[in-house]
């Protein structure tokens, strides 16, 4: 009997070297035991130096080697023996991997699926907590995670690519991954006590999670399938879930009741609106402008929309904020930015020291563009032609308000103001000027922040938006 000790739980390279030598020497699987750290060690050790001198060429398909590299991370203590069993059989049956009903192949496929799933869960449910800053100003974070398998090495590369600009450590019971911005290294595992219980952005994340929780879309089975309860104890938002589920039905009823209690008479226009002709005369004030917008037929968006949504705010506002287009709630109410994105914008303005009451808010496109899915109207991006069709109205608004500065939320608004597309990541954070001298600023649309799904990204995206708004406030005060 040969006993092969492996140094790590997920030691695929160590297994590969030893398995190749053993298989080449025609050592039968029944004569080998691979001993990873998680396996009971009670067997005799003859070592690989006692191998017979028989040699043969060892073959293995790429599919097998790829799967074997992942399955080496499985928590099955017999995983290396079973991999060697498959390698041995592949020498006589090179097409073995195509026999998906074979017990050994079936085991390999199922184990590979388990590893992929565990890696996905680690990518989704690691929650970093800030622990400080380095002397060079780099933020430092730690996270506690309990994987089902030995996947820390396999899964950590994802985090180096996603968070290259911060120092972080992911602590698990068996291994710790550490990133310092230049290299990824590993250390022994730790305990939950090694990671802080909470950090400064945790309350912000809970508020965000609760605000995007839609009781009308609650499906407990699907939610627990995607977010198994074993991960809940390490998720800060998990403490909110039982109460959100418990109150979901009541909140849904209240939502339906509020909609039924206040039907918008203009909603009837969503089914049919007669075609009208745009007056030729130039409007002299904002009310006259909106009457003409209501009659606008320069594109087809008016046919599905309830109404054209007017801008709101002081007529002498120093700051004009331009979004993309009205949403579902804005279309029914006839007011811009009153839905979830509008509420987030209001909060960001407040955090930046700006008052929404002092800002003129409007959209680049005046009618709601959507597609119907079931009973819901889902937002669709306007086309370039639709943005251009509304541009005359927007330019007249700018001419009437005469803002000191225009803030564009998202790419569509920036295109409407600038006349050409811009890449937000390249232009945000710095003022720009149009050919006619109008200064403008570009940042993300709040709806983009609401669509961010990852815990680490949402607060960061929000803080970036607040930073942009503070820069806007500084420009106005200068």
JSON list of C-alpha atoms in Angstrom, two decimals, residues 346-449:
[
{"chain": "A", "resi": 346, "resn": "UNK", "atom": "CA", "xyz": [-33.24, 63.54, -2.78]},
{"chain": "A", "resi": 347, "resn": "UNK", "atom": "CA", "xyz": [-31.25, 61.73, -0.10]},
{"chain": "A", "resi": 348, "resn": "UNK", "atom": "CA", "xyz": [-27.99, 62.19, -2.03]},
{"chain": "A", "resi": 349, "resn": "UNK", "atom": "CA", "xyz": [-28.69, 65.90, -2.49]},
{"chain": "A", "resi": 350, "resn": "UNK", "atom": "CA", "xyz": [-29.28, 66.23, 1.25]},
{"chain": "A", "resi": 351, "resn": "UNK", "atom": "CA", "xyz": [-26.07, 64.33, 2.06]},
{"chain": "A", "resi": 352, "resn": "UNK", "atom": "CA", "xyz": [-24.20, 66.66, -0.29]},
{"chain": "A", "resi": 353, "resn": "UNK", "atom": "CA", "xyz": [-25.59, 69.77, 1.39]},
{"chain": "A", "resi": 354, "resn": "UNK", "atom": "CA", "xyz": [-27.98, 70.65, -1.44]},
{"chain": "A", "resi": 355, "resn": "UNK", "atom": "CA", "xyz": [-31.72, 71.20, -1.16]},
{"chain": "A", "resi": 356, "resn": "UNK", "atom": "CA", "xyz": [-34.00, 69.63, -3.74]},
{"chain": "A", "resi": 357, "resn": "UNK", "atom": "CA", "xyz": [-36.44, 72.53, -3.30]},
{"chain": "A", "resi": 358, "resn": "UNK", "atom": "CA", "xyz": [-33.78, 74.83, -4.76]},
{"chain": "A", "resi": 359, "resn": "UNK", "atom": "CA", "xyz": [-33.09, 72.63, -7.78]},
{"chain": "A", "resi": 360, "resn": "UNK", "atom": "CA", "xyz": [-34.95, 72.43, -11.09]},
{"chain": "A", "resi": 361, "resn": "UNK", "atom": "CA", "xyz": [-35.40, 68.76, -12.02]},
{"chain": "A", "resi": 362, "resn": "UNK", "atom": "CA", "xyz": [-36.40, 67.50, -15.44]},
{"chain": "A", "resi": 363, "resn": "UNK", "atom": "CA", "xyz": [-35.69, 64.76, -17.98]},
{"chain": "A", "resi": 364, "resn": "UNK", "atom": "CA", "xyz": [-34.06, 64.57, -21.40]},
{"chain": "A", "resi": 365, "resn": "UNK", "atom": "CA", "xyz": [-37.04, 62.59, -22.73]},
{"chain": "A", "resi": 366, "resn": "UNK", "atom": "CA", "xyz": [-40.47, 63.75, -21.63]},
{"chain": "A", "resi": 367, "resn": "UNK", "atom": "CA", "xyz": [-42.56, 60.59, -22.12]},
{"chain": "A", "resi": 368, "resn": "UNK", "atom": "CA", "xyz": [-42.18, 57.21, -20.41]},
{"chain": "A", "resi": 369, "resn": "UNK", "atom": "CA", "xyz": [-40.79, 54.44, -22.63]},
{"chain": "A", "resi": 370, "resn": "UNK", "atom": "CA", "xyz": [-41.49, 50.91, -21.46]},
{"chain": "A", "resi": 371, "resn": "UNK", "atom": "CA", "xyz": [-42.47, 47.38, -22.36]},
{"chain": "A", "resi": 372, "resn": "UNK", "atom": "CA", "xyz": [-45.29, 45.47, -20.73]},
{"chain": "A", "resi": 373, "resn": "UNK", "atom": "CA", "xyz": [-44.41, 42.29, -18.81]},
{"chain": "A", "resi": 374, "resn": "UNK", "atom": "CA", "xyz": [-47.44, 40.77, -17.17]},
{"chain": "A", "resi": 375, "resn": "UNK", "atom": "CA", "xyz": [-49.05, 43.56, -15.20]},
{"chain": "A", "resi": 376, "resn": "UNK", "atom": "CA", "xyz": [-45.92, 45.68, -15.01]},
{"chain": "A", "resi": 377, "resn": "UNK", "atom": "CA", "xyz": [-44.44, 48.37, -17.23]},
{"chain": "A", "resi": 378, "resn": "UNK", "atom": "CA", "xyz": [-40.68, 47.86, -17.44]},
{"chain": "A", "resi": 379, "resn": "UNK", "atom": "CA", "xyz": [-38.37, 50.76, -18.31]},
{"chain": "A", "resi": 380, "resn": "UNK", "atom": "CA", "xyz": [-36.65, 50.74, -21.70]},
{"chain": "A", "resi": 381, "resn": "UNK", "atom": "CA", "xyz": [-33.83, 53.01, -22.73]},
{"chain": "A", "resi": 382, "resn": "UNK", "atom": "CA", "xyz": [-34.78, 55.73, -25.23]},
{"chain": "A", "resi": 383, "resn": "UNK", "atom": "CA", "xyz": [-33.19, 55.61, -28.66]},
{"chain": "A", "resi": 384, "resn": "UNK", "atom": "CA", "xyz": [-30.95, 58.35, -30.02]},
{"chain": "A", "resi": 385, "resn": "UNK", "atom": "CA", "xyz": [-33.80, 59.46, -32.30]},
{"chain": "A", "resi": 386, "resn": "UNK", "atom": "CA", "xyz": [-36.16, 59.76, -29.31]},
{"chain": "A", "resi": 387, "resn": "UNK", "atom": "CA", "xyz": [-33.61, 61.79, -27.37]},
{"chain": "A", "resi": 388, "resn": "UNK", "atom": "CA", "xyz": [-33.18, 64.10, -30.34]},
{"chain": "A", "resi": 389, "resn": "UNK", "atom": "CA", "xyz": [-36.93, 64.43, -30.77]},
{"chain": "A", "resi": 390, "resn": "UNK", "atom": "CA", "xyz": [-37.22, 65.81, -27.23]},
{"chain": "A", "resi": 391, "resn": "UNK", "atom": "CA", "xyz": [-34.10, 67.92, -27.40]},
{"chain": "A", "resi": 392, "resn": "UNK", "atom": "CA", "xyz": [-35.94, 71.03, -28.58]},
{"chain": "A", "resi": 393, "resn": "UNK", "atom": "CA", "xyz": [-38.06, 70.98, -25.42]},
{"chain": "A", "resi": 394, "resn": "UNK", "atom": "CA", "xyz": [-35.03, 70.51, -23.22]},
{"chain": "A", "resi": 395, "resn": "UNK", "atom": "CA", "xyz": [-33.14, 73.35, -24.85]},
{"chain": "A", "resi": 396, "resn": "UNK", "atom": "CA", "xyz": [-36.13, 75.66, -24.35]},
{"chain": "A", "resi": 397, "resn": "UNK", "atom": "CA", "xyz": [-36.24, 74.67, -20.70]},
{"chain": "A", "resi": 398, "resn": "UNK", "atom": "CA", "xyz": [-32.55, 75.48, -20.31]},
{"chain": "A", "resi": 399, "resn": "UNK", "atom": "CA", "xyz": [-33.08, 78.82, -22.05]},
{"chain": "A", "resi": 400, "resn": "UNK", "atom": "CA", "xyz": [-35.96, 79.74, -19.73]},
{"chain": "A", "resi": 401, "resn": "UNK", "atom": "CA", "xyz": [-34.38, 78.59, -16.44]},
{"chain": "A", "resi": 402, "resn": "UNK", "atom": "CA", "xyz": [-30.90, 79.88, -17.31]},
{"chain": "A", "resi": 403, "resn": "UNK", "atom": "CA", "xyz": [-29.12, 77.68, -14.74]},
{"chain": "A", "resi": 404, "resn": "UNK", "atom": "CA", "xyz": [-25.57, 78.38, -13.66]},
{"chain": "A", "resi": 405, "resn": "UNK", "atom": "CA", "xyz": [-24.82, 74.68, -13.95]},
{"chain": "A", "resi": 406, "resn": "UNK", "atom": "CA", "xyz": [-26.49, 71.59, -15.44]},
{"chain": "A", "resi": 407, "resn": "UNK", "atom": "CA", "xyz": [-26.06, 68.19, -13.80]},
{"chain": "A", "resi": 408, "resn": "UNK", "atom": "CA", "xyz": [-26.64, 65.24, -16.13]},
{"chain": "A", "resi": 409, "resn": "UNK", "atom": "CA", "xyz": [-27.70, 61.96, -14.52]},
{"chain": "A", "resi": 410, "resn": "UNK", "atom": "CA", "xyz": [-26.58, 59.13, -16.75]},
{"chain": "A", "resi": 411, "resn": "UNK", "atom": "CA", "xyz": [-25.56, 58.72, -20.36]},
{"chain": "A", "resi": 412, "resn": "UNK", "atom": "CA", "xyz": [-28.84, 59.67, -22.04]},
{"chain": "A", "resi": 413, "resn": "UNK", "atom": "CA", "xyz": [-28.98, 63.03, -20.25]},
{"chain": "A", "resi": 414, "resn": "UNK", "atom": "CA", "xyz": [-25.32, 63.68, -21.03]},
{"chain": "A", "resi": 415, "resn": "UNK", "atom": "CA", "xyz": [-25.93, 62.90, -24.69]},
{"chain": "A", "resi": 416, "resn": "UNK", "atom": "CA", "xyz": [-28.92, 65.24, -24.78]},
{"chain": "A", "resi": 417, "resn": "UNK", "atom": "CA", "xyz": [-26.98, 68.12, -23.24]},
{"chain": "A", "resi": 418, "resn": "UNK", "atom": "CA", "xyz": [-23.64, 67.51, -24.92]},
{"chain": "A", "resi": 419, "resn": "UNK", "atom": "CA", "xyz": [-24.97, 66.46, -28.30]},
{"chain": "A", "resi": 420, "resn": "UNK", "atom": "CA", "xyz": [-22.75, 63.40, -28.39]},
{"chain": "A", "resi": 421, "resn": "UNK", "atom": "CA", "xyz": [-22.17, 60.32, -26.22]},
{"chain": "A", "resi": 422, "resn": "UNK", "atom": "CA", "xyz": [-19.84, 60.41, -23.24]},
{"chain": "A", "resi": 423, "resn": "UNK", "atom": "CA", "xyz": [-18.38, 57.64, -21.11]},
{"chain": "A", "resi": 424, "resn": "UNK", "atom": "CA", "xyz": [-19.43, 58.42, -17.56]},
{"chain": "A", "resi": 425, "resn": "UNK", "atom": "CA", "xyz": [-16.41, 56.75, -15.96]},
{"chain": "A", "resi": 426, "resn": "UNK", "atom": "CA", "xyz": [-14.15, 59.08, -17.97]},
{"chain": "A", "resi": 427, "resn": "UNK", "atom": "CA", "xyz": [-15.97, 62.40, -17.50]},
{"chain": "A", "resi": 428, "resn": "UNK", "atom": "CA", "xyz": [-17.55, 62.20, -14.06]},
{"chain": "A", "resi": 429, "resn": "UNK", "atom": "CA", "xyz": [-16.05, 64.38, -11.37]},
{"chain": "A", "resi": 430, "resn": "UNK", "atom": "CA", "xyz": [-14.95, 67.23, -13.60]},
{"chain": "A", "resi": 431, "resn": "UNK", "atom": "CA", "xyz": [-16.92, 70.19, -15.00]},
{"chain": "A", "resi": 432, "resn": "UNK", "atom": "CA", "xyz": [-17.29, 70.58, -18.75]},
{"chain": "A", "resi": 433, "resn": "UNK", "atom": "CA", "xyz": [-18.56, 73.36, -20.96]},
{"chain": "A", "resi": 434, "resn": "UNK", "atom": "CA", "xyz": [-20.70, 73.25, -24.09]},
{"chain": "A", "resi": 435, "resn": "UNK", "atom": "CA", "xyz": [-19.91, 75.25, -27.19]},
{"chain": "A", "resi": 436, "resn": "UNK", "atom": "CA", "xyz": [-22.49, 77.87, -26.12]},
{"chain": "A", "resi": 437, "resn": "UNK", "atom": "CA", "xyz": [-20.73, 78.31, -22.76]},
{"chain": "A", "resi": 438, "resn": "UNK", "atom": "CA", "xyz": [-23.19, 76.28, -20.64]},
{"chain": "A", "resi": 439, "resn": "UNK", "atom": "CA", "xyz": [-21.24, 74.45, -17.90]},
{"chain": "A", "resi": 440, "resn": "UNK", "atom": "CA", "xyz": [-22.38, 70.92, -17.16]},
{"chain": "A", "resi": 441, "resn": "UNK", "atom": "CA", "xyz": [-21.42, 68.02, -14.95]},
{"chain": "A", "resi": 442, "resn": "UNK", "atom": "CA", "xyz": [-22.05, 64.29, -15.37]},
{"chain": "A", "resi": 443, "resn": "UNK", "atom": "CA", "xyz": [-22.67, 61.60, -12.76]},
{"chain": "A", "resi": 444, "resn": "UNK", "atom": "CA", "xyz": [-24.46, 58.26, -12.52]},
{"chain": "A", "resi": 445, "resn": "UNK", "atom": "CA", "xyz": [-28.22, 58.03, -12.62]},
{"chain": "A", "resi": 446, "resn": "UNK", "atom": "CA", "xyz": [-29.66, 57.01, -9.20]},
{"chain": "A", "resi": 447, "resn": "UNK", "atom": "CA", "xyz": [-31.50, 54.15, -10.93]},
{"chain": "A", "resi": 448, "resn": "UNK", "atom": "CA", "xyz": [-28.10, 52.68, -11.72]},
{"chain": "A", "resi": 449, "resn": "UNK", "atom": "CA", "xyz": [-27.27, 52.64, -8.00]}
]
